[in-house]
Each structure stands twice: as structure tokens, then as C-alpha cells.
Short mmCIF file of C-alpha atoms in Angstrom, two decimals:
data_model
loop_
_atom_site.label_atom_id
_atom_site.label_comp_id
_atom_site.label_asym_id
_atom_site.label_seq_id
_atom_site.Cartn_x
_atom_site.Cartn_y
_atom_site.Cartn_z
CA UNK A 1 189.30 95.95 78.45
CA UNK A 2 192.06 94.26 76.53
CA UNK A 3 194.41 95.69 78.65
CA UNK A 4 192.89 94.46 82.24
CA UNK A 5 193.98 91.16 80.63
CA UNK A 6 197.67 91.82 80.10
CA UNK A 7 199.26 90.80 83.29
CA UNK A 8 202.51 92.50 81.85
CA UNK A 9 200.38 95.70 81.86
CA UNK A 10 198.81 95.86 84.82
CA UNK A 11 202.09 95.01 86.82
CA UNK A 12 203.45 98.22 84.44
CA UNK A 13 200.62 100.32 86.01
CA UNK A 14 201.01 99.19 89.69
CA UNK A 15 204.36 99.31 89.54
CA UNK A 16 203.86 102.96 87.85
CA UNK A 17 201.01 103.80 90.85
CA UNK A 18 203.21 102.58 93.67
CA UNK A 19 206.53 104.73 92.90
CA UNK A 20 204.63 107.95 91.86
CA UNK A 21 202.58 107.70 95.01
CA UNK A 22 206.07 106.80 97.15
CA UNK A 23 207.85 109.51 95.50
CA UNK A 24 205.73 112.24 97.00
CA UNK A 25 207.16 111.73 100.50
CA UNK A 26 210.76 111.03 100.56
CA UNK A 27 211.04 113.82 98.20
CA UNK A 28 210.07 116.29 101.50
CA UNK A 29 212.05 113.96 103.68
CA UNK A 30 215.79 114.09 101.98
CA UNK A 31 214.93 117.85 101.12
CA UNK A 32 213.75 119.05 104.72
CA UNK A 33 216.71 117.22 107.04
CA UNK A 34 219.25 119.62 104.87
CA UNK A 35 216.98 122.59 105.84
CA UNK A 36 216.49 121.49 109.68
CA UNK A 37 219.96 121.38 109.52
CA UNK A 38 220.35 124.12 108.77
CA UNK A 39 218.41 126.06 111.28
CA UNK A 40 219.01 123.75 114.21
CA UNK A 41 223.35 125.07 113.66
CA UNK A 42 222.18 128.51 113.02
CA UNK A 43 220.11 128.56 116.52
CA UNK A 44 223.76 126.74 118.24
CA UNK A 45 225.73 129.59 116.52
CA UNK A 46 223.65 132.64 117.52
CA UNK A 47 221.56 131.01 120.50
CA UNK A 48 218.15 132.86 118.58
CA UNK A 49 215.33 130.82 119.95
CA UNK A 50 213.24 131.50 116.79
CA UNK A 51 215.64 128.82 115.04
CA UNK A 52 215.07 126.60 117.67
CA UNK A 53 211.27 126.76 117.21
CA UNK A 54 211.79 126.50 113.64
CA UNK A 55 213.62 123.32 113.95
CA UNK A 56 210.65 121.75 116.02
CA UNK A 57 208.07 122.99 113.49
CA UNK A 58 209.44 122.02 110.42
CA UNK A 59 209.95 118.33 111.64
CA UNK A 60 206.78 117.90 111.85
CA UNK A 61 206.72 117.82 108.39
CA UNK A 62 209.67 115.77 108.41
CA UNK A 63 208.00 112.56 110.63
CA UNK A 64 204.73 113.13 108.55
CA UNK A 65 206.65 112.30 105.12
CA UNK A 66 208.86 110.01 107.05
CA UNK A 67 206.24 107.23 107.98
CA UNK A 68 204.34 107.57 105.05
CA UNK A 69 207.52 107.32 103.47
CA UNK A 70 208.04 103.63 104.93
CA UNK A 71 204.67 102.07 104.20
CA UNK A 72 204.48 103.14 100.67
CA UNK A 73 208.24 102.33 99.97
CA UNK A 74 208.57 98.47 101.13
CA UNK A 75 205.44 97.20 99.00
CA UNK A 76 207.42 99.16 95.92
CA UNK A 77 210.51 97.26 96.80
CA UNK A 78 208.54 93.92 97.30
CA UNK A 79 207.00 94.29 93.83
CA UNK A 80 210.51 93.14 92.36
CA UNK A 81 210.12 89.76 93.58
CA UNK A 82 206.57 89.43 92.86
CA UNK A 83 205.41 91.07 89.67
CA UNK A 84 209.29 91.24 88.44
CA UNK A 85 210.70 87.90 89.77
CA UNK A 86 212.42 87.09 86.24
CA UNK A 87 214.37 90.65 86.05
CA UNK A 88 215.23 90.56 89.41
CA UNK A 89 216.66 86.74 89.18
CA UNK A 90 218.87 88.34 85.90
CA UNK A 91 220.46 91.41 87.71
CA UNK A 92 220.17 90.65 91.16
CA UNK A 93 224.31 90.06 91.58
CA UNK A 94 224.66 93.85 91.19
CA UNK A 95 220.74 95.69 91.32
CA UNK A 96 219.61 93.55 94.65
CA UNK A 97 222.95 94.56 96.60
CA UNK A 98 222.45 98.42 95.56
CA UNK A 99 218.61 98.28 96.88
CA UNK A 100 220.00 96.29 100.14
CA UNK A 101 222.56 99.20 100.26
CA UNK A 102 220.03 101.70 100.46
CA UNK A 103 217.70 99.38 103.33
CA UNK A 104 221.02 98.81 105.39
CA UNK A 105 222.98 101.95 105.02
CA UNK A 106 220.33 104.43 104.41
CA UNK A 107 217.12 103.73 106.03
CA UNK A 108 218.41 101.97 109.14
CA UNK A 109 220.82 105.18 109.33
CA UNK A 110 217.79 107.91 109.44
CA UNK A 111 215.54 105.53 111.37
CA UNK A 112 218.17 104.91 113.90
CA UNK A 113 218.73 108.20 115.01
CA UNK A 114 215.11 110.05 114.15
CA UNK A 115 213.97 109.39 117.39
CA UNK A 116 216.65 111.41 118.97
CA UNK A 117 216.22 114.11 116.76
CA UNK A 118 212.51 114.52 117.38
CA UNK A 119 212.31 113.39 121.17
CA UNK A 120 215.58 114.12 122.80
CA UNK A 121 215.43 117.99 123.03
CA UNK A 122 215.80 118.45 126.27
CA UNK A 123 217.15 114.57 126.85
CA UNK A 124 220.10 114.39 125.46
CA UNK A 125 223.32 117.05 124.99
CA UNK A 126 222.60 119.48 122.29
CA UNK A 127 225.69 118.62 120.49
CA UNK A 128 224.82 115.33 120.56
CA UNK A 129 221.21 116.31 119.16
CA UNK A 130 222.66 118.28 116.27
CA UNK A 131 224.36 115.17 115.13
CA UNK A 132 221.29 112.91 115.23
CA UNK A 133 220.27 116.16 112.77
CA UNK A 134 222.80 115.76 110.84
CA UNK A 135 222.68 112.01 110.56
CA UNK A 136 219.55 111.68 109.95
CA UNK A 137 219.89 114.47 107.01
CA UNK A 138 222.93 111.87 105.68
CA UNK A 139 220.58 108.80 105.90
CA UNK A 140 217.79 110.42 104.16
CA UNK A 141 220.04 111.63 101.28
CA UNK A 142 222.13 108.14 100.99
CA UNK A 143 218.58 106.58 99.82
CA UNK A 144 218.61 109.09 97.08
CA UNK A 145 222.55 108.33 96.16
CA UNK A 146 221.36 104.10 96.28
CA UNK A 147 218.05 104.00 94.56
CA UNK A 148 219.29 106.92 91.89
CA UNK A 149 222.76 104.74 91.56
CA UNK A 150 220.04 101.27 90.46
CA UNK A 151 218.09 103.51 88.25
CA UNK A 152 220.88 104.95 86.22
CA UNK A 153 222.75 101.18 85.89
CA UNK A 154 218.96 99.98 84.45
CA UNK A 155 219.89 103.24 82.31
CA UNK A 156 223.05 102.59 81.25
CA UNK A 157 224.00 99.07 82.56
CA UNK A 158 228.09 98.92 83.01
CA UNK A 159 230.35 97.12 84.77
CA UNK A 160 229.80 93.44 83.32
CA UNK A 161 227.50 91.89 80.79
CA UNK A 162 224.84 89.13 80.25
CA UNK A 163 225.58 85.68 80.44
CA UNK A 164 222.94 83.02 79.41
CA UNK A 165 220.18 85.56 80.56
CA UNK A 166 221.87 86.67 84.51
CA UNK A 167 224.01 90.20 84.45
CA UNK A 168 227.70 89.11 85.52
CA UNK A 169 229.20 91.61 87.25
CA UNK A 170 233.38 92.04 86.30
CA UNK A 171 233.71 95.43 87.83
CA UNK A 172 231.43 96.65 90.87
CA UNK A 173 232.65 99.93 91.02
CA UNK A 174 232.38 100.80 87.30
CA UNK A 175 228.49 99.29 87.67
CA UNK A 176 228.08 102.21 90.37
CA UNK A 177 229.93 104.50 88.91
CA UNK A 178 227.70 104.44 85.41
CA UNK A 179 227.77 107.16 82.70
CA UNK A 180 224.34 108.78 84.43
CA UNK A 181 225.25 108.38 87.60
CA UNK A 182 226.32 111.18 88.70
CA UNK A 183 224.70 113.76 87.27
CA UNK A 184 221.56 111.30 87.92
CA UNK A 185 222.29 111.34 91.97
CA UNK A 186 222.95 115.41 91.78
CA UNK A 187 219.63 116.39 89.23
CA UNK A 188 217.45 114.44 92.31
CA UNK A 189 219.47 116.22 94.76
CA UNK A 190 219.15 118.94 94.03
CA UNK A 191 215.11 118.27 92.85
CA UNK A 192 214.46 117.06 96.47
CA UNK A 193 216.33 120.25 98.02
CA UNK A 194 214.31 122.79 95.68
CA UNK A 195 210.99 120.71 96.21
CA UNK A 196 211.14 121.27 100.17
CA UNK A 197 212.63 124.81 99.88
CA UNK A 198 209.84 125.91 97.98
CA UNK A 199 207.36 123.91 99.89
CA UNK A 200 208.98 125.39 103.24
CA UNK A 201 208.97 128.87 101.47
CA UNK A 202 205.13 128.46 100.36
CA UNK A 203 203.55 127.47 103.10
CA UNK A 204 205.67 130.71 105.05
CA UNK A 205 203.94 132.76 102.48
CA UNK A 206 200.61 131.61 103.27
CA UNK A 207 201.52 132.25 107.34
CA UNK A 208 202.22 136.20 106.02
CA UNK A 209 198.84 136.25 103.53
CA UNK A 210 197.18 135.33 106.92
CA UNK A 211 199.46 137.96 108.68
CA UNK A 212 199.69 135.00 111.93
CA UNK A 213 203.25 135.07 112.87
CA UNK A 214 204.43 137.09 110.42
CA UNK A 215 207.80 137.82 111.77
CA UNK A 216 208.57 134.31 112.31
CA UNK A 217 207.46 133.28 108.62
CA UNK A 218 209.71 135.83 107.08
CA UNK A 219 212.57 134.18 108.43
CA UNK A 220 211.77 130.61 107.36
CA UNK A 221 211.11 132.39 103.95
CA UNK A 222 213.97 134.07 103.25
CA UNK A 223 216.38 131.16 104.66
CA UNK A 224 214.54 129.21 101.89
CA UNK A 225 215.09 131.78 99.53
CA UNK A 226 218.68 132.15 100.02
CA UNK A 227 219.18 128.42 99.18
CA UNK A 228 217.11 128.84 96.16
CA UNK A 229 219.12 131.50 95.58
CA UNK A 230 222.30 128.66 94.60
CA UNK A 231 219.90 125.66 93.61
CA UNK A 232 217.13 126.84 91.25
CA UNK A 233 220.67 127.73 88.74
CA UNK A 234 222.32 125.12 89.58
CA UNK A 235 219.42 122.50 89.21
CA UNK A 236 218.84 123.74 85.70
CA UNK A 237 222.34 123.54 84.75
CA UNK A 238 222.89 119.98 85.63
CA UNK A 239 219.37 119.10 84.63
CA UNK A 240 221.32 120.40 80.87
CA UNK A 241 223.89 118.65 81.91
CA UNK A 242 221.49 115.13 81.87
CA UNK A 243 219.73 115.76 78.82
CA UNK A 244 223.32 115.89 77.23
CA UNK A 245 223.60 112.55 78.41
CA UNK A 246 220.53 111.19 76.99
CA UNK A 247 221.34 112.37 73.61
CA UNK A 248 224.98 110.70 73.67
CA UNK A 249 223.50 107.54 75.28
CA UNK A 250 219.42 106.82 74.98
CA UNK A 251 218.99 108.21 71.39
CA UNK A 252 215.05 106.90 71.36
CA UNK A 253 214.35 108.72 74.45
CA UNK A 254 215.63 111.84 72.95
CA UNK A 255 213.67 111.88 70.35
CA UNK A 256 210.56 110.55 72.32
CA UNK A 257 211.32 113.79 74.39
CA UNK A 258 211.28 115.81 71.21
CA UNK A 259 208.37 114.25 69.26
CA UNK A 260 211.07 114.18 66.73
CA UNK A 261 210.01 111.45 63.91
CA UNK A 262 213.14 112.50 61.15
CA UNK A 263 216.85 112.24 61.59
CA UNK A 264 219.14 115.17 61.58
CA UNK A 265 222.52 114.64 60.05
CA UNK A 266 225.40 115.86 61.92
CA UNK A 267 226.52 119.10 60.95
CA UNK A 268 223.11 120.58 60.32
CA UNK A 269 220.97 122.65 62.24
CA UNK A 270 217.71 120.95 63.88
CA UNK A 271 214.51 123.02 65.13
CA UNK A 272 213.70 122.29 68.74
CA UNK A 273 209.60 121.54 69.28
CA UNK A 274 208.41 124.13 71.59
CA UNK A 275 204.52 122.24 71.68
CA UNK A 276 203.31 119.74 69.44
CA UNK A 277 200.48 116.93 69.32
CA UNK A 278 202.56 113.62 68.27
CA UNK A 279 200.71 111.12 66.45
CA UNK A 280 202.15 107.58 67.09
CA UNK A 281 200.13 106.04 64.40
CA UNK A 282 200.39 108.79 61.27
CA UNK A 283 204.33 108.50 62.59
CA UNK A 284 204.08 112.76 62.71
CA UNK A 285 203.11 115.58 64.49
CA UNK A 286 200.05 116.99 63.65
CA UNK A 287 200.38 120.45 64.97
CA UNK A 288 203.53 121.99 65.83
CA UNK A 289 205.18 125.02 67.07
CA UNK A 290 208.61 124.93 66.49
CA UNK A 291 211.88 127.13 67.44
CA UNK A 292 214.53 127.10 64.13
CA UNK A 293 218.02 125.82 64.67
CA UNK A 294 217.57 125.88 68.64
CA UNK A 295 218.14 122.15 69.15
CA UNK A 296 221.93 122.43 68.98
CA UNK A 297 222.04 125.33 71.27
CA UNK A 298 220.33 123.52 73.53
CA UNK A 299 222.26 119.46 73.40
CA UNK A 300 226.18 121.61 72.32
CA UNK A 301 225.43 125.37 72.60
CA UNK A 302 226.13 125.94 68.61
CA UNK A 303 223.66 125.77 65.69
CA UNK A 304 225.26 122.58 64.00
CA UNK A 305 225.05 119.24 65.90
CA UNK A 306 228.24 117.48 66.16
CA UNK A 307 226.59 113.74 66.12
CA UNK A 308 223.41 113.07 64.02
CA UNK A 309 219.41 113.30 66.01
CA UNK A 310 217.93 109.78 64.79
CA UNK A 311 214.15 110.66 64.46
CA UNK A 312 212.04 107.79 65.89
CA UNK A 313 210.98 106.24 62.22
CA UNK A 314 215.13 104.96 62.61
CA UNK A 315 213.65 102.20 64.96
CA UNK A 316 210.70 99.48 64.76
CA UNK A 317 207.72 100.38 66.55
CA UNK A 318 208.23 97.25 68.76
CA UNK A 319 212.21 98.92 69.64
CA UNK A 320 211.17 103.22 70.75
CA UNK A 321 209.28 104.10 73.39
CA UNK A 322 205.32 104.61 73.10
CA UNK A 323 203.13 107.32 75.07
CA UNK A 324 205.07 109.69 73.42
CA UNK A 325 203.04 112.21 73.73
CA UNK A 326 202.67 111.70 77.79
CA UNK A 327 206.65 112.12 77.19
CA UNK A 328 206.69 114.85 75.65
CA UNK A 329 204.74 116.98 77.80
CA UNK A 330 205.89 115.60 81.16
CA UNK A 331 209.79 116.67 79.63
CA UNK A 332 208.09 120.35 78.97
CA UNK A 333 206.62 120.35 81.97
CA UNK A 334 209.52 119.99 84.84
CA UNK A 335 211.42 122.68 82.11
CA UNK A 336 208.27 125.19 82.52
CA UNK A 337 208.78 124.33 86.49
CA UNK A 338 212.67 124.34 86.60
CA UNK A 339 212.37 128.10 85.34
CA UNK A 340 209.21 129.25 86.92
CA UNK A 341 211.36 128.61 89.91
CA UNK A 342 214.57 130.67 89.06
CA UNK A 343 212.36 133.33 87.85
CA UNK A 344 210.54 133.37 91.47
CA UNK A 345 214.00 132.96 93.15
CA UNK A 346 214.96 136.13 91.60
CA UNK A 347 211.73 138.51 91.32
CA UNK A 348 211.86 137.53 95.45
CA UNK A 349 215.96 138.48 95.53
CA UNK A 350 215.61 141.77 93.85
CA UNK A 351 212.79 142.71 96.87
CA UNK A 352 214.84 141.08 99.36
CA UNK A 353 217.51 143.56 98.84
CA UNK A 354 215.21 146.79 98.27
CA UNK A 355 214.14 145.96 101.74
CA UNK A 356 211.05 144.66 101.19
CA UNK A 357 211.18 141.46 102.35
CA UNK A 358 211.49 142.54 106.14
CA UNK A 359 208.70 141.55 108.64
CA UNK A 360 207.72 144.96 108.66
CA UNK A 361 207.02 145.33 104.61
CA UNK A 362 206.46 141.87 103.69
CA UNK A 363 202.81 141.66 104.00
CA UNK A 364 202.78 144.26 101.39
CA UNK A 365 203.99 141.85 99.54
CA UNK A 366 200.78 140.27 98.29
CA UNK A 367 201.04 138.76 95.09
CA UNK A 368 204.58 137.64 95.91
CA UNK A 369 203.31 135.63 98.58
CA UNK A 370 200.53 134.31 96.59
CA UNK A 371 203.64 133.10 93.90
CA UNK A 372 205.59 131.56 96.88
CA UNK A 373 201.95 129.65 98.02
CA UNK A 374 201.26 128.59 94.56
CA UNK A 375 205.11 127.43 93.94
CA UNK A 376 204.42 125.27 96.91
CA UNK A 377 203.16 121.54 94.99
CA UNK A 378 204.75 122.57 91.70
CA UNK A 379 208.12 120.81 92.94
CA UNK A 380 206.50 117.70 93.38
CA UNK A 381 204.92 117.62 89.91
CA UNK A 382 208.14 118.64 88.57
CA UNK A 383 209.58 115.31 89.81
CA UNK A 384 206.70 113.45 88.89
CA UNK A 385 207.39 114.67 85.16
CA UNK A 386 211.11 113.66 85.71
CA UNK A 387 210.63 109.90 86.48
CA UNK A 388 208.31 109.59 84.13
CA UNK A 389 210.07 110.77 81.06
CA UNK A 390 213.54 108.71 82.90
CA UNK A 391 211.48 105.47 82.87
CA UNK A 392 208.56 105.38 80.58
CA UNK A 393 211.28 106.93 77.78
CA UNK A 394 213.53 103.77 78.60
CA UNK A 395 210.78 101.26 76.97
CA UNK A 396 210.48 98.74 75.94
CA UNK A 397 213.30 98.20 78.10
CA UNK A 398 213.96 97.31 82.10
CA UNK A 399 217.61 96.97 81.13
CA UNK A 400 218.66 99.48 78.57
CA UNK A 401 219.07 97.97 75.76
CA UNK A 402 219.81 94.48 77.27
CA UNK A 403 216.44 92.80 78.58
CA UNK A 404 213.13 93.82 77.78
CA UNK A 405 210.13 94.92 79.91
CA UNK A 406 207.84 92.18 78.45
CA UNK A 407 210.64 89.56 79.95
CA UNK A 408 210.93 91.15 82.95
CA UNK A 409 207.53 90.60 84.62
CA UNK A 410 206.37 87.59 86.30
CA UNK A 411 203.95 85.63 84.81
CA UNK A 412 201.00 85.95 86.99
CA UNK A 413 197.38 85.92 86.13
CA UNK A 414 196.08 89.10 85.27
CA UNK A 415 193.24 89.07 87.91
CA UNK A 416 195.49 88.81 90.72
CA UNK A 417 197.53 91.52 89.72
CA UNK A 418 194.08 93.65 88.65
CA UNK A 419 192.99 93.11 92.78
CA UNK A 420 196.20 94.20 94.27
CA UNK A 421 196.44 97.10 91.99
CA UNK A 422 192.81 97.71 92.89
CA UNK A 423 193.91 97.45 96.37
CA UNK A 424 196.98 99.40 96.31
CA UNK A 425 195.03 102.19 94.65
CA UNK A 426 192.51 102.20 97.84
CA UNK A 427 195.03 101.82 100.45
CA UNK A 428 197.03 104.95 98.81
CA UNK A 429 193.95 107.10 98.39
CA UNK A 430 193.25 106.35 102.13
CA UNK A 431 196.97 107.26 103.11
CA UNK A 432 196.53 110.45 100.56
CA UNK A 433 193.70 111.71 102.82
CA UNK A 434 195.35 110.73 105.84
CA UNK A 435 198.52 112.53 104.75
CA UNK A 436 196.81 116.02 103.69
CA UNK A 437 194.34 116.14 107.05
CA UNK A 438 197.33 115.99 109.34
CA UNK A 439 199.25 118.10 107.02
CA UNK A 440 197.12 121.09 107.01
CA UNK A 441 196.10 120.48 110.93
CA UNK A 442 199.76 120.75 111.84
CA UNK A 443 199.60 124.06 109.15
CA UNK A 444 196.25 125.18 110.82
CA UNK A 445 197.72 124.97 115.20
CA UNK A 446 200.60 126.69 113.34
CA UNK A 447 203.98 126.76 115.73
CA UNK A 448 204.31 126.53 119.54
CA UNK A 449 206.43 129.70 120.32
CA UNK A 450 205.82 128.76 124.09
CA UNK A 451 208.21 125.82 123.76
CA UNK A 452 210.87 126.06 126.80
CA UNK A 453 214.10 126.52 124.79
CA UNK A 454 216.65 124.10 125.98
CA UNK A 455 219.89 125.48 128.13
CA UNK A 456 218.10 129.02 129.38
CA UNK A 457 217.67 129.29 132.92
CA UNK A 458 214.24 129.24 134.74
CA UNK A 459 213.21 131.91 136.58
CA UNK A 460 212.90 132.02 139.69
CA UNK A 461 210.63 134.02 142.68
CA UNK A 462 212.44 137.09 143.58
CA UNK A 463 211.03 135.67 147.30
CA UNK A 464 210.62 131.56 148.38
CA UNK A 465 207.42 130.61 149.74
CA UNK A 466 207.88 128.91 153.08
CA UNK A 467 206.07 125.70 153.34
CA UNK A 468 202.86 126.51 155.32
CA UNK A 469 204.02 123.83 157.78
CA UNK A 470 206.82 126.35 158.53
CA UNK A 471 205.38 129.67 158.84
CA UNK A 472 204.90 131.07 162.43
CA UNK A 473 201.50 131.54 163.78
CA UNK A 474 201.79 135.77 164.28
CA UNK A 475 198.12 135.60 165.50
CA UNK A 476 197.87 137.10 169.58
CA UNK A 477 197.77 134.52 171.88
CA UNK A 478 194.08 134.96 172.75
CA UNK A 479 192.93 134.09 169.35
CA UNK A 480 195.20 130.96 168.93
CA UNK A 481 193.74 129.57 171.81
#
């Protein structure tokens, strides 16, 4: 009960609600336009219809996500000026203009040309179509490139400093252009493109479990495998790449990650924690199963670490993140995903090319398929797990290591922010239902593979009809009159 009365905590859990509720949609949205891309230039290349069809399936999906998208992102946004009015007034010179960056440029951009993509089939020039694809693909992906570009500066805040409490910005590009940036922008990349590949690829497999439309579903599957085939590696490497950065830059975060309570000296070897139970209050772990000398493999590929792991005892209580046991195990987590993937991707490659992936033998394929259906929500959780251990292993700061959480929030009465977080809890659950009834009744009607495909010819009558106005009266004469 003492924390219903902490308006600073109850913004912290609505704020918490809102973006894990929002981040279930545009993570199918930025994922899917690269895939309907994708099919839609396959079917211009080799004029195959069944990429044509695939295109208007699949964006189905895509306008689902999409509007759900919108009216759980814009109370997220709006939350800044009402439950974080104080952090907002101190970096708004640089954070507002990246989040207007990603309304303007981004949303506008996919909004502007969605309507073309999903209505103007047979409306517009097919060329022309493709590019509302593709632009729509760009706009969806630019939101990702903004919003990731504001996280990582909260992260590791460049490009100017504080001045009597507002963030001064000296150089805009270096701001953008942050030590996480980058490999920020590319780890959700490439998190939204394996999300919707395996999401595509699952819900294929449960099309071939149910043997409806199996040759059609084999297609969609293996074009979603042989994307996997570059990202699941690929994610996991630069997924290293960002945990490198954490231990160079965000040293309690590291070892909130790690449940790691003692420093390691550089130039010794440190165990990596393979499962634990941290205990915030004893300051220890009190089980643990741990891995000998594999922490430096893992942060520099080499048994001795090059720059010292501070344990979290090298900070106040009131200075390291807490939850660290939610941490922990959300870190674990997207790993145990990350890999579960690549080990799919290639258990499905090595059948692909013994042949028996083909629509003829892939029903055979049973407990494969059941893999592919059960890989299907295990993206989303692995993002989930992501932005949790990216934000709730920043605290106790907004600004990393500049302004703190508890100075951030507005100072509103704690009832008022208890009823809208009420209320945003009932709207969302609503919009949940909403979102999984129309989900699996587009799944159930399955594809329209009577759709006319654009640019064929209609057939005509081998003979015309003449207008019965027209056609002679043959009868004798007797009988006309």
C-alpha cells in the first residue's frame, strides 16, 4: 500500500505499462513492411501470383499492428509532459526535437502512403504501388532509428552538458550520434526483423500442421527462413556487440545484469552467473550456478579482463539499480531466445536442403512445425526482456548519470496518477482482446487465393451474346403472328 502513495512510483509503473503494451505492435509493423517488401518485388520480378497474394495477406497483419500501434503510442508520448514535465523541461532542446523527428519524419511518412499500399492495388501503377511499399517499410523503420537514437542519448547523454538544471546542447550531431547509438538502432533492427520473421514463419507452420494451403505456407516459410538464415547470427553478434558497451559505459547495469555483488580486478579471470537468486538485502546471491573464468570470454573473448568488473557493493544502495533480480532474468531470458532462434534457423536449414522442406514433404515435418508455431510470441518476449534490462538497469537514473528518476517526475497526487494507470490498464486489456480476436479471425478465413491479380487479362467468351433486343425472331411466320 505504501507504494499506491508514491506518485513517483506509480508514474514509474504507467509509464512501464504503457511502453511494454506499445511495444508489442510496432515491433510487427517495422519488421513486416521489410518482409512485404520483399514479396511484393519478388511477385514484379517473376510475375508469380502467389507473391502477390502473399503481399495482401500479410498486410493484414501489418494495418492490425499499425492502428493499434497509434493509439497506444501518443498517450506514451503524452506521458512526458504530464507525469515527466520536469525531465522533459531539462532535455527538451535536444530529446523533444528527436521525438518530433520521429512524429514528422517517421509516422507522417508510413501514414502518408499506407493507404496506397493497402487500397490502391488495382488503382494506381504497380510501380508506383511498390514504392508506397517501400516507403512505408522506410517510415516504419525511421521510428525505430528516432525513438532508439532518444533512448541511447538518456543512455549515454553527449553532445553538451547541464547548465543550472536544462541539457545545453553544443553539438547536435555528436548528441545523435552517441556511444550506443548505433549498435542501439541495429540490436532493435534487427529484433523487430527476427520478431516478424518468426511470427510470419510460425503462424505458416500452423497453416501446414492444419495441412490448409500447404503449398502456399511453405513458401511464406521458407522466405522467412532464408532471412533468418542472415539475422538470427547477426542479431546475436551485435547484441555482443551492446553488452560490450554496457560494460565500458553503464558499469552498475553490468553488474545488475550479472547479479555480480564483488569487483574483479583487471587482469583476473571472473566466473560468469549462469542462474542465481540475488538477494538485494543480504547484498549476495543465495544460490548460484556459476561458469569459471567465462566472463572475459564473453565482454573481450580472453580469460583475463582488460578493465576491472565493479561488483554492485562499489555503489550506495540509493546510486545501482534495484529489481535486480527481475534484471537478471529478463538479460537471461532474450539470450535463451536469441539462441533458441539460431538453433531453429539452422535445424530448419539443414532440412531445407535435404529436401524436406518442399510442399510435398513438409507436412512430414511435424515437430518442426510445432517449433516454428511455438517460436511464434517468443520474439516479442525477447524484446520485452530487452527494454527492460535497457531501462530498469539505468536507475535511479532518467539521464545517465546526470538527473535522477525521482527529479524527473511531475509532482502530481498519487490518486490521480493511481486512476489513469487504473484506466490505462482497462483500456489496454480491452485493445489486447480486441487485437488477438481479429488476429486469429484474419488467421482462421486464412488467404483469398481468388483475388484478381492486377495486369492479367480477363477472359473473355470464345462467342458474344447478342443483346436479346438484337437477335432475329427465326420462329415461322404463322407462329409470330
Amino acid at each position: 500500500m505504501e507504494l499506491l502513495s508514491d506518485s513517483v512510483v506509480l508514474s514509474r509503473m504507467q509509464f512501464a505499462l504503457t511502453a511494454i503494451f506499445h511495444m508489442l505492435w510496432p515491433v510487427l509493423t517495422t519488421g513486416m513492411g521489410i518482409y512485404l517488401v520483399i514479396v511484393e518485388g519478388v511477385w514484379l520480378k517473376t510475375k508469380n501470383p502467389d507473391y502477390y497474394l502473399h503481399a495482401r495477406f500479410w498486410s493484414k497483419f501489418y494495418v492490425l499492428n499499425f492502428g493499434i500501434g497509434v493509439a497506444t503510442g501518443i498517450p506514451m508520448e503524452f506521458q512526458f509532459g504530464t507525469n515527466w514535465a520536469p525531465f522533459s523541461e531539462a532535455v527538451g532542446n535536444f530529446f523533444g526535437s528527436v521525438i518530433g523527428f520521429e512524429a514528422s519524419w517517421a509516422f507522417m511518412l508510413e501514414a502518408a502512403f499506407l493507404g496506397i499500399m493497402l487500397f490502391g492495388w488495382e488503382r494506381v501503377n504497380p510501380t508506383i504501388h511498390y514504392l508506397s511499399t517501400i516507403l512505408v517499410a522506410v517510415g516504419a523503420n525511421l521510428s525505430t532509428l528516432w525513438i532508439l537514437t532518444a533512448n541511447s542519448w538518456m543512455q549515454t547523454p553527449a553532445g553538451g552538458e547541464l547548465v543550472n538544471g536544462k541539457f545545453v546542447v553544443h553539438d547536435y550531431f555528436q548528441a545523435i550520434l552517441n556511444p550506443f547509438m548505433v549498435n542501439s538502432v541495429l540490436h532493435m533492427f534487427f529484433a523487430t526483423l527476427e520478431t516478424s520473421l518468426f511470427v510470419i514463419g510460425g503462424i505458416s507452420a500452423w497453416y501446414i500442421l492444419k495441412q490448409r494451403h500447404t503449398g502456399f505456407f511453405s513458401k511464406s516459410l521458407k522466405i522467412a527462413l532464408a532471412a533468418a538464415i542472415a539475422v538470427a547470427p547477426l542479431q546475436i553478434y551485435i547484441g555482443h556487440l551492446s553488452g560490450e558497451q554496457v560494460y565500458h559505459y553503464q558499469p552498475t547495469k553490468l553488474a545488475a545484469m550479472e547479479a555480480q555483488w564483488e569487483s574483479t580486478q583487471a587482469g583476473q579471470p571472473a566466473d560468469w552467473s549462469l542462474l542465481a537468486i540475488p538477494n538485494e538485502k543480504a547484498e549476495k546471491n543465495d544460490w548460484e550456478i556459476t561458469v569459471p573464468n567465462a566472463l572475459g570470454y564473453i565482454l573481450e573473448f580472453k580469460k583475463n579482463l582488460s578493465e576491472p568488473v565493479q561488483g554492485l557493493k562499489e555503489w550506495k544502495p540509493e546510486d545501482r539499480p534495484h529489481m535486480i533480480g527481475l534484471i537478471y532474468y529478463a538479460f537471461r531470458v532474450m539470450i535463451a531466445i536469441g539462441f533458441f532462434f539460431a538453433g531453429l534457423m539452422l535445424l530448419s536449414t539443414l532440412q531445407w536442403l535435404r529436401g524436406k522442406l518442399s510442399a510435398e514433404n513438409i507436412t512430414q515435418q511435424r515437430w518442426l512445425m510445432v517449433a516454428w508455431v511455438f517460436a511464434a510470441p517468443l520474439g516479442y518476449i525477447a524484446v520485452e526482456s530487452g527494454w527492460i534490462v535497457r531501462c530498469v538497469g539505468r536507475q535511479p537514473w532518467t539521464l545517465y548519470g546526470q538527473i535522477r528518476t525521482v527529479d524527473s517526475a511531475s509532482h502530481l497526487p498519487a490518486s490521480n496518477v493511481l486512476t489513469s494507470l487504473i484506466s490505462f490498464a482497462v483500456v489496454y486489456s480491452v485493445l489486447f482482446i480486441a487485437a488477438m480476436y481479429f488476429g486469429s479471425r484474419i488467421i482462421r478465413t486464412g488467404p483469398n487465393l481468388e483475388l484478381p491479380i492486377p495486369g492479367t487479362e480477363i477472359t473473355k467468351p470464345a462467342v458474344e451474346t447478342t443483346p436479346a433486343e438484337f437477335v432475329p425472331d427465326e420462329r415461322p411466320v404463322e407462329a409470330q403472328q
